[in-house]
mmCIF file of C-alpha atoms in Angstrom:
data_model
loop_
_atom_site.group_PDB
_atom_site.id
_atom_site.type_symbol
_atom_site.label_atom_id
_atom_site.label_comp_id
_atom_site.label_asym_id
_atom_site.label_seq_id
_atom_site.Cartn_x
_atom_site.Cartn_y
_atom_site.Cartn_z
ATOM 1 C CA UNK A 1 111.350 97.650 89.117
ATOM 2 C CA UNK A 2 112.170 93.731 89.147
ATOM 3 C CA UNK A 3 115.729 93.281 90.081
ATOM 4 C CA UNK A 4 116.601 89.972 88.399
ATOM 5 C CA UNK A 5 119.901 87.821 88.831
ATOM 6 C CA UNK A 6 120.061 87.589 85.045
ATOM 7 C CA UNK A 7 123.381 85.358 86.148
ATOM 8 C CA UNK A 8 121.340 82.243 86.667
ATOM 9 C CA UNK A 9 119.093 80.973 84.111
ATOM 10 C CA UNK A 10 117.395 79.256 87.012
ATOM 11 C CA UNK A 11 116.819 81.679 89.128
ATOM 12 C CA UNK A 12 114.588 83.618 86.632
ATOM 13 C CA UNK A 13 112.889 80.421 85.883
ATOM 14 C CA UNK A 14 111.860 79.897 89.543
ATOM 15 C CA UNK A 15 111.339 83.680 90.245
ATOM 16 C CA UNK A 16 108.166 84.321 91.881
ATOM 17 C CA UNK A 17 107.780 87.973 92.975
ATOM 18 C CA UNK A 18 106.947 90.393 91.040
ATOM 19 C CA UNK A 19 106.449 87.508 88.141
ATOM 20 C CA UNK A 20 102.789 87.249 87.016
ATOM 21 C CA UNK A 21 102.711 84.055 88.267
ATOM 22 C CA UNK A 22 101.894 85.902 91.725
ATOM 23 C CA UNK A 23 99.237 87.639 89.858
ATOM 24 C CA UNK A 24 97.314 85.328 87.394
ATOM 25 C CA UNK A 25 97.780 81.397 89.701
ATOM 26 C CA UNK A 26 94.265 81.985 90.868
ATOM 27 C CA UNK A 27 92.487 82.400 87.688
ATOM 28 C CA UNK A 28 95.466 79.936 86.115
ATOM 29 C CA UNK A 29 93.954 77.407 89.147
ATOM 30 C CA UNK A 30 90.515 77.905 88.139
ATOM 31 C CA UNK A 31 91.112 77.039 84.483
ATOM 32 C CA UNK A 32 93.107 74.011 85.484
ATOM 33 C CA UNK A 33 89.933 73.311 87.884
ATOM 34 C CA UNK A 34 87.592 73.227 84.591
ATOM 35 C CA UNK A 35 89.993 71.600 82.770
ATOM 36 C CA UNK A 36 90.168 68.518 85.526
ATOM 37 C CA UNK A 37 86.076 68.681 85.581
ATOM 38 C CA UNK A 38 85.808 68.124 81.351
ATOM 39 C CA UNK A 39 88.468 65.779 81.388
ATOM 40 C CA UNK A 40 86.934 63.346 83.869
ATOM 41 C CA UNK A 41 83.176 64.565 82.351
ATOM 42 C CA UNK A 42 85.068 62.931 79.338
ATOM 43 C CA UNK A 43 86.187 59.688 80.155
ATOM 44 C CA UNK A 44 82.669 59.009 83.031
ATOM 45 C CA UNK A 45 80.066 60.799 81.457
ATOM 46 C CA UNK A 46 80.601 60.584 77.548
ATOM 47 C CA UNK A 47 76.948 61.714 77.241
ATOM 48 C CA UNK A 48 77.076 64.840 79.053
ATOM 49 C CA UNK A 49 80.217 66.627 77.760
ATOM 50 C CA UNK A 50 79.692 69.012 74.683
ATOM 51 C CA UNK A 51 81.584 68.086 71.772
ATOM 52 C CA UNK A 52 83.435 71.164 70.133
ATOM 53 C CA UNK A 53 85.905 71.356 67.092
ATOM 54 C CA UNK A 54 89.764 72.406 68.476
ATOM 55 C CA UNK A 55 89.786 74.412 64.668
ATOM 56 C CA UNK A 56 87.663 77.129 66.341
ATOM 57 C CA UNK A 57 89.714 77.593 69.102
ATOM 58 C CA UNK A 58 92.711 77.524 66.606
ATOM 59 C CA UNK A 59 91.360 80.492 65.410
ATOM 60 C CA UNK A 60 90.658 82.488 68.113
ATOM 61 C CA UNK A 61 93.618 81.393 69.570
ATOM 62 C CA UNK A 62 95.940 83.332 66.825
ATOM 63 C CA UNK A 63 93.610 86.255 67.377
ATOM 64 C CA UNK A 64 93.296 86.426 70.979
ATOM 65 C CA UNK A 65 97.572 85.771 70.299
ATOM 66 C CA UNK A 66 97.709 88.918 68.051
ATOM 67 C CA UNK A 67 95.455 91.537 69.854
ATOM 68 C CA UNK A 68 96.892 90.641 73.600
ATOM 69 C CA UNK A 69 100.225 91.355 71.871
ATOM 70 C CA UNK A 70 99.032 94.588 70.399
ATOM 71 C CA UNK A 71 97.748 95.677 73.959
ATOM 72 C CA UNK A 72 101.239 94.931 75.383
ATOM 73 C CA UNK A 73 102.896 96.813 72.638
ATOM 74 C CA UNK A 74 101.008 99.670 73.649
ATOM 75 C CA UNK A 75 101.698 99.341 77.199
ATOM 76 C CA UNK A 76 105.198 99.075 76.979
ATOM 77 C CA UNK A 77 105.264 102.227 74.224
ATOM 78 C CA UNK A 78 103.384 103.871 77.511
ATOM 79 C CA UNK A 79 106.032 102.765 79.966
ATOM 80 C CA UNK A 80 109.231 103.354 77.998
ATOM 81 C CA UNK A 81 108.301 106.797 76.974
ATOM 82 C CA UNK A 82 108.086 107.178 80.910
ATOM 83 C CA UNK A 83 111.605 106.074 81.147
ATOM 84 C CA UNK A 84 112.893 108.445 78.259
ATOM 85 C CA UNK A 85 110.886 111.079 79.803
ATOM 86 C CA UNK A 86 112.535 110.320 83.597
ATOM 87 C CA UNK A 87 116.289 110.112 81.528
ATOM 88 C CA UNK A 88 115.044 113.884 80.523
ATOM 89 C CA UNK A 89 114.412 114.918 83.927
ATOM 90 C CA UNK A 90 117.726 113.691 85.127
ATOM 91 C CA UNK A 91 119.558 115.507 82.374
ATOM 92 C CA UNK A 92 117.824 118.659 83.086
ATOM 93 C CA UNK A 93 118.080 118.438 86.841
ATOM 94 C CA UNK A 94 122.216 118.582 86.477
ATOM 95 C CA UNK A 95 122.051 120.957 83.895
ATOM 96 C CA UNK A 96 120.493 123.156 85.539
ATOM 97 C CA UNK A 97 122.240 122.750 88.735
ATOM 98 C CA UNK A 98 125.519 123.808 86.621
ATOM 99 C CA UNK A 99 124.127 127.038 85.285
ATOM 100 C CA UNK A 100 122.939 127.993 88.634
ATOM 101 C CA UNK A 101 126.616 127.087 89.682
ATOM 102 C CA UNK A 102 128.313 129.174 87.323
ATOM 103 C CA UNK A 103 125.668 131.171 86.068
ATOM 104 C CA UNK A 104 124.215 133.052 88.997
ATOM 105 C CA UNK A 105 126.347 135.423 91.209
ATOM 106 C CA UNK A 106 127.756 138.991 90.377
ATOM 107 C CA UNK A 107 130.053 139.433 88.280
ATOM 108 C CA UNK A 108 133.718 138.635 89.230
ATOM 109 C CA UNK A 109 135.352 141.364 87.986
ATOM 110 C CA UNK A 110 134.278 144.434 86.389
ATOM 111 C CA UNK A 111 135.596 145.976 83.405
ATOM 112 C CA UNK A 112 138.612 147.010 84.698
ATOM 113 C CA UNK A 113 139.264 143.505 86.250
ATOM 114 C CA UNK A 114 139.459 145.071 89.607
ATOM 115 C CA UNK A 115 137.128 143.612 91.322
ATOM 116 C CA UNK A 116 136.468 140.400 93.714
ATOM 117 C CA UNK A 117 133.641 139.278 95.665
ATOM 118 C CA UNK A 118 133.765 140.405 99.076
ATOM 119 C CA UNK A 119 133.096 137.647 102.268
ATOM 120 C CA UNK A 120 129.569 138.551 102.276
ATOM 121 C CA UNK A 121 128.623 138.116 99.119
ATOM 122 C CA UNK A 122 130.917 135.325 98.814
ATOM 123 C CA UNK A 123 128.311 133.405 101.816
ATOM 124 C CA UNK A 124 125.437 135.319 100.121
ATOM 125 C CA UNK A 125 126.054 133.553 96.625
ATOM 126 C CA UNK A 126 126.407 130.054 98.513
ATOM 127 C CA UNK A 127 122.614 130.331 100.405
ATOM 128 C CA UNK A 128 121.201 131.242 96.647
ATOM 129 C CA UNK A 129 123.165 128.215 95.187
ATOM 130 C CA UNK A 130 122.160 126.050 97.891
ATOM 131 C CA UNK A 131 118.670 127.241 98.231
ATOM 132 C CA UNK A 132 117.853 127.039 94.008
ATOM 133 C CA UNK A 133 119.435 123.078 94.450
ATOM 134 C CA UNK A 134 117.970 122.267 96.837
ATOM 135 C CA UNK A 135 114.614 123.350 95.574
ATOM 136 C CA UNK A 136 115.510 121.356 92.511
ATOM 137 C CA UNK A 137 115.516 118.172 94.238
ATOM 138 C CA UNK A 138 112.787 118.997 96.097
ATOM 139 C CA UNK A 139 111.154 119.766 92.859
ATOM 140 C CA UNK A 140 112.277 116.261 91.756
ATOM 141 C CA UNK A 141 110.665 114.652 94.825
ATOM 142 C CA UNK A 142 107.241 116.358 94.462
ATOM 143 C CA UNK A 143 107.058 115.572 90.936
ATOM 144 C CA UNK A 144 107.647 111.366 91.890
ATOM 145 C CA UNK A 145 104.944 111.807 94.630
ATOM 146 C CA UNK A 146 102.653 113.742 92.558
ATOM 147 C CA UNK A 147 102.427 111.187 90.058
ATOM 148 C CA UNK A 148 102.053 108.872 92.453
ATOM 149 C CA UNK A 149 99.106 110.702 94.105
ATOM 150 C CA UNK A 150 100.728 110.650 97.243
ATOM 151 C CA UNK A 151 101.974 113.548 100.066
ATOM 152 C CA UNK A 152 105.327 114.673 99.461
ATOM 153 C CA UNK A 153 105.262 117.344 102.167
ATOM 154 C CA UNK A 154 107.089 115.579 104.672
ATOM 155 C CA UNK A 155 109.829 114.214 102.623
ATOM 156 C CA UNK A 156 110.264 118.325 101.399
ATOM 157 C CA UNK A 157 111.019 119.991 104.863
ATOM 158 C CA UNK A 158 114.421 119.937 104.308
ATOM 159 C CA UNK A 159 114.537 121.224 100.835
ATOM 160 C CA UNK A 160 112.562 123.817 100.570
ATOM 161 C CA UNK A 161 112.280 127.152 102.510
ATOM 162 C CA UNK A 162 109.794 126.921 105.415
ATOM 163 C CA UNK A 163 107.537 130.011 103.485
ATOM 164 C CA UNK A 164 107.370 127.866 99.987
ATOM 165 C CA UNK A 165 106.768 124.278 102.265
ATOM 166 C CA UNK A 166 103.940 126.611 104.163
ATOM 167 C CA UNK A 167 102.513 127.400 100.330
ATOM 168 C CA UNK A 168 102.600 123.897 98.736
ATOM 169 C CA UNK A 169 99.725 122.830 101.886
ATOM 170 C CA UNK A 170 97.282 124.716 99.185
ATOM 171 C CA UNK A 171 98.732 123.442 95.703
ATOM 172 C CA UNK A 172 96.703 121.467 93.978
ATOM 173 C CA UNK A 173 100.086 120.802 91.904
ATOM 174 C CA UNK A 174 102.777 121.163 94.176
ATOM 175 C CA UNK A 175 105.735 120.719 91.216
ATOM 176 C CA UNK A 176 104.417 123.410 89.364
ATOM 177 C CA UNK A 177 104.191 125.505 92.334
ATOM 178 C CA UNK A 178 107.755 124.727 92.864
ATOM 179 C CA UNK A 179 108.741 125.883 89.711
ATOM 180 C CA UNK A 180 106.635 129.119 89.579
ATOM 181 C CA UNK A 181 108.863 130.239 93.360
ATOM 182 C CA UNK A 182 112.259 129.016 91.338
ATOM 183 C CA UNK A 183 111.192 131.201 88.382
ATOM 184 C CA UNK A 184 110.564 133.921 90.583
ATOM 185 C CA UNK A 185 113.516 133.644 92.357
ATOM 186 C CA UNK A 186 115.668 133.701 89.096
ATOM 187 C CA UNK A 187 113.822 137.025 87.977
ATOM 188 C CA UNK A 188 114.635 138.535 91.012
ATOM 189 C CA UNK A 189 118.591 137.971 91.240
ATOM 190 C CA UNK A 190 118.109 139.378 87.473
ATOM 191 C CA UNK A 191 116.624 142.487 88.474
ATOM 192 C CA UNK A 192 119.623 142.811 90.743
ATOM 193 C CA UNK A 193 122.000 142.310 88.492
ATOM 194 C CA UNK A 194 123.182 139.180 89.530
ATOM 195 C CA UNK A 195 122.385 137.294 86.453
ATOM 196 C CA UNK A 196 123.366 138.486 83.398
ATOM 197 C CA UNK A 197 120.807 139.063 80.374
ATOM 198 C CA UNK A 198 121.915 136.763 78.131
ATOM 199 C CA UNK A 199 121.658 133.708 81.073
ATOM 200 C CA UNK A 200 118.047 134.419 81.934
ATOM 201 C CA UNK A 201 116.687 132.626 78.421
ATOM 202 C CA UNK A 202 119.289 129.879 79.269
ATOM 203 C CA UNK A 203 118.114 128.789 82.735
ATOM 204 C CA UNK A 204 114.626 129.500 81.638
ATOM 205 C CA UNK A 205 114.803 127.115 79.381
ATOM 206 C CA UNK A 206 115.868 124.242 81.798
ATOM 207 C CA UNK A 207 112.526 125.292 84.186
ATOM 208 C CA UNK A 208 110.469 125.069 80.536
ATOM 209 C CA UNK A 209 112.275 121.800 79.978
ATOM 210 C CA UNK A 210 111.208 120.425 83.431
ATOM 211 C CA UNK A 211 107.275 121.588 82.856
ATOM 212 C CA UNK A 212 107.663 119.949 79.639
ATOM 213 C CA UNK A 213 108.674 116.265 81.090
ATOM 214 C CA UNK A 214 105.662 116.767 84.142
ATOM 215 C CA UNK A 215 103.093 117.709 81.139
ATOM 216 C CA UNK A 216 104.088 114.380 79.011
ATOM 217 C CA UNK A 217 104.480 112.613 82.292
ATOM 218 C CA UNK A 218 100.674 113.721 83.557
ATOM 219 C CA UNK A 219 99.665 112.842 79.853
ATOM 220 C CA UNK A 220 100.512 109.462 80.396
ATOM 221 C CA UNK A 221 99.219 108.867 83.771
ATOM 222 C CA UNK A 222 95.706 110.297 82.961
ATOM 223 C CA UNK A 223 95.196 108.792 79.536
ATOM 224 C CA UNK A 224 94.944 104.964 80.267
ATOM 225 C CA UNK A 225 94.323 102.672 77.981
ATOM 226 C CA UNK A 226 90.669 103.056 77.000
ATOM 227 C CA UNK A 227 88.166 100.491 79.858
ATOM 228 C CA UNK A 228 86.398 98.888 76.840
ATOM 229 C CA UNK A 229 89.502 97.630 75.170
ATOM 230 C CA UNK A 230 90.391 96.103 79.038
ATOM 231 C CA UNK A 231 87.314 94.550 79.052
ATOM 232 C CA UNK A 232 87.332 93.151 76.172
ATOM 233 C CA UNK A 233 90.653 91.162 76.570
ATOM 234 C CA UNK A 234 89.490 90.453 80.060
ATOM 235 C CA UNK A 235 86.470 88.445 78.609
ATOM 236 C CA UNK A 236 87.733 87.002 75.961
ATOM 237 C CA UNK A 237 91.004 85.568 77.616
ATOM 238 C CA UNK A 238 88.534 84.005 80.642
ATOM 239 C CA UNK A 239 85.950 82.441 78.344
ATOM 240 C CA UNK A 240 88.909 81.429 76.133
ATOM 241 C CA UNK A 241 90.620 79.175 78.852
ATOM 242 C CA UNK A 242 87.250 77.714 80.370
ATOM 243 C CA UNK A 243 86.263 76.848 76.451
ATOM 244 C CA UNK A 244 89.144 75.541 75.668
ATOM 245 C CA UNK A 245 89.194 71.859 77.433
ATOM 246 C CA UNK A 246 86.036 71.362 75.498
ATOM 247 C CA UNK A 247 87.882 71.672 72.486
ATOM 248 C CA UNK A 248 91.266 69.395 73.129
ATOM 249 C CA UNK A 249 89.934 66.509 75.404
ATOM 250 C CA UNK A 250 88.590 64.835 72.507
ATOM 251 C CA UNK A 251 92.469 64.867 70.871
ATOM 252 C CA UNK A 252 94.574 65.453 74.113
ATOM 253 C CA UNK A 253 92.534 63.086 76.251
ATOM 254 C CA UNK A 254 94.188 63.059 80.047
ATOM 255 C CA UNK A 255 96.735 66.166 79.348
ATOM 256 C CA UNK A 256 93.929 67.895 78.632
ATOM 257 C CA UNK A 257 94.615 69.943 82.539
ATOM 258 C CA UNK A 258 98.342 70.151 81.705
ATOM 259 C CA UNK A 259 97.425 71.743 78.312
ATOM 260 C CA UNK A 260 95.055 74.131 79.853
ATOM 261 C CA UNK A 261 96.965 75.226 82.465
ATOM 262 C CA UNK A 262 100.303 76.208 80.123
ATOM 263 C CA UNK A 263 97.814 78.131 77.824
ATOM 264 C CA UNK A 264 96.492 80.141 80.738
ATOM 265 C CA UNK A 265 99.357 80.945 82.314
ATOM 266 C CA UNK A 266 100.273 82.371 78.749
ATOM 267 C CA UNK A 267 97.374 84.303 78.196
ATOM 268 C CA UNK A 268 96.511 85.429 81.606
ATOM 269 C CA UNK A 269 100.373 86.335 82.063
ATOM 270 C CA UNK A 270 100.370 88.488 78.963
ATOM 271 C CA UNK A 271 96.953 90.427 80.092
ATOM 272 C CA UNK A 272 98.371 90.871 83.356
ATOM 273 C CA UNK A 273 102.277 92.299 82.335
ATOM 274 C CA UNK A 274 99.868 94.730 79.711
ATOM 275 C CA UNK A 275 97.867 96.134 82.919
ATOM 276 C CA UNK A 276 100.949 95.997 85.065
ATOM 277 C CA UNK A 277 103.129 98.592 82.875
ATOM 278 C CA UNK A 278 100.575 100.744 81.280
ATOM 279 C CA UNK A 279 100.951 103.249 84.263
ATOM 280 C CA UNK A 280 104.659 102.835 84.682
ATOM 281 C CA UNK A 281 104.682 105.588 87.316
ATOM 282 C CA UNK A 282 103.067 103.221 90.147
ATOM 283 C CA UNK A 283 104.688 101.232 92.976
ATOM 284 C CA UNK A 284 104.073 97.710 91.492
ATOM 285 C CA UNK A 285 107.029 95.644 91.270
ATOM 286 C CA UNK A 286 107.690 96.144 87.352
ATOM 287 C CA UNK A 287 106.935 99.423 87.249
ATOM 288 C CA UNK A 288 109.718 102.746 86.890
ATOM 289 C CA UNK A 289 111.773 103.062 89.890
ATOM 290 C CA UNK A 290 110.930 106.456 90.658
ATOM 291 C CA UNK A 291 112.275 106.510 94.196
ATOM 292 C CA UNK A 292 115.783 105.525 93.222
ATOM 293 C CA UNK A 293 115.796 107.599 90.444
ATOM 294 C CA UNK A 294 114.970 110.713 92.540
ATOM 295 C CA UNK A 295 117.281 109.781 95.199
ATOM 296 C CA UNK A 296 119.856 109.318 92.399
ATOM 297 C CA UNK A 297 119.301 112.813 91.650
ATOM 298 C CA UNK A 298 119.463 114.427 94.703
ATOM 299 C CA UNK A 299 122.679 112.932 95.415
ATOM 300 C CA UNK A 300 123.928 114.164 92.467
ATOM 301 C CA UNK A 301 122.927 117.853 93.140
ATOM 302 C CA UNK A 302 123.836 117.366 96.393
ATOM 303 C CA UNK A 303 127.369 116.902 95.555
ATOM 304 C CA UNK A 304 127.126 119.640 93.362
ATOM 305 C CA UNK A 305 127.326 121.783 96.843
ATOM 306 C CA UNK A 306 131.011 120.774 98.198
ATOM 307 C CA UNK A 307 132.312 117.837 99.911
ATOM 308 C CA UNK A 308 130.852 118.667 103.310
ATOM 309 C CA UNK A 309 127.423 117.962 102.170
ATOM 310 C CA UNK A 310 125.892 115.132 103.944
ATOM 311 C CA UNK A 311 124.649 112.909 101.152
ATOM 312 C CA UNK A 312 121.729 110.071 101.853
ATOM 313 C CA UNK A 313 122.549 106.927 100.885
ATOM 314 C CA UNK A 314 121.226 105.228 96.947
ATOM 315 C CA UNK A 315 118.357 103.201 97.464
ATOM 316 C CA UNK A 316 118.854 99.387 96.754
ATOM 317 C CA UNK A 317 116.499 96.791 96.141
ATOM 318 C CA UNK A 318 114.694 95.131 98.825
ATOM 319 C CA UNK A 319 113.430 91.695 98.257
ATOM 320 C CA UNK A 320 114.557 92.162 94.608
ATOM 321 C CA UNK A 321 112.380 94.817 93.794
ATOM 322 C CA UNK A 322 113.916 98.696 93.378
ATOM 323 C CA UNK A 323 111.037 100.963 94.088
#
């Protein structure tokens, strides 16, 4: 995500990375290119330049204005349903961390109120706590890589149990898997007894919460926006801006380059933010920070575990961009 110093007006103005300027300046050059060539066409070789009517192009223009700002629309629906869906999976990352905290363990007392937890189950309880948050942020980490098609295994070692790590080498979708050995792990301390009936549904319902944002997530990421529509722009923006000096030199005469060149940059700028977000779950500067968000989480899980946990640090943005 673009980190910008929203402080200074001037410093957004001149921002270059992650801007589309970085993108679009070649094809902006090119039209300013054409745009130079008709204009001196114009004034040196009267008889060669086509003559065309700036009303057409008018026209167009307001269409070309109203369907590139549909498309963006549509992207940015696309991306901030990513973030809403990402806001979920923090929410039910720390919930669920809580009811493992204070849901799973045997009971304190019995019905006499007589009894305590002895040392052993006392350490006992704190490897399942540690183990089931643990395996939630690990959980969080394979879902960012996952939908970034990338290998997460590395980054998991010291999350997850060596067995479960040794599984996840065959997954073909290693958060699910994840979730499948945390279910079975919760149905297990319930056939011992150490979670009670009526707290099974509950922290089942945070792992169907969590498949839930992955299945919306996956939705998004595999559903582009359909190739014809892309195409389409793409064409019609290019022949657009090379058309278009033949339309204004007659009235615009010598600005006829600067003219061009602020209607590209328009045009080709709103194509390329519209391509840009529509997978917001990508490592381009403007798209979700994934990686801080995931870090975010496992620091707050982390915590969740006492004060002697070693916590890694937040991620901050580099260059001005927060991956």
């Amino acid at each position: 995500m673009l980190i910008l110093d929203r402080r200074s007006w001037l410093a957004q103005v001149f921002q270059l990375r992650g801007t589309t300027l970085a993108v679009t300046w070649k094809r902006v050059g090119v039209a300013f290119l054409v745009a130079e060539g008709v204009t001196y066409a114009s004034s040196h070789l009267q008889d060669w330049t086509p003559k065309l009517t700036p009303l057409a192009f008018s026209l167009i223009g307001l269409a070309l204005s109203i369907f590139l700002g549909f498309r963006n629309n549509t992207s940015y629906d696309r991306f901030w349903e990513g973030r809403k869906l990402w806001g979920r999976m923090v929410n039910v990352s720390r919930t669920f961390t809580r009811q493992v905290l204070t849901l799973v363990g045997p009971r304190m007392v019995d019905e006499e109120k007589n009894h305590a937890l002895s040392a052993d189950e006392r350490v006992e309880l704190d490897a399942i706590h540690r183990k089931l948050i643990l395996a939630q942020a690990g959980y969080v980490h394979a879902f960012r890589h996952h939908l970034r098609e990338e290998d997460a295994l590395a980054e998991l070692e010291g999350m997850l149990p060596p067995e479960l790590a040794a599984e996840l080498e065959l997954e073909l979708n290693r958060p699910i898997a994840i979730l499948q050995w945390m279910g079975d792990q919760l149905r297990a301390l319930y056939d011992r007894g150490w979670i009670h009936p009526m707290h099974l549904p509950v922290l089942e319902d945070s792992l169907t919460e969590m498949t839930g944002v992955q299945g919306a997530c996956e939705r998004i990421k595999s559903t582009p926006i359909p190739g014809s529509y892309t195409v389409l722009m793409h064409r019609i923006v290019l022949l657009y801006c090379i058309g278009l000096p033949f339309g204004i030199v007659d009235q615009v005469g010598g600005w006829t380059p600067v003219v061009v060149t602020l209607v590209a940059y328009a045009f080709y700028g709103l194509e390329a933010v519209g391509t840009e977000i529509e997978d917001p779950f990508g490592k381009d500067p403007n798209d979700l920070p994934l990686s801080a968000l995931s870090r975010m989480i496992e620091v707050n899980l982390r915590q969740r575990l006492g004060p002697d946990e070693a916590l890694p640090p937040l991620l901050e943005p580099e260059n001005g961009v927060l991956q």
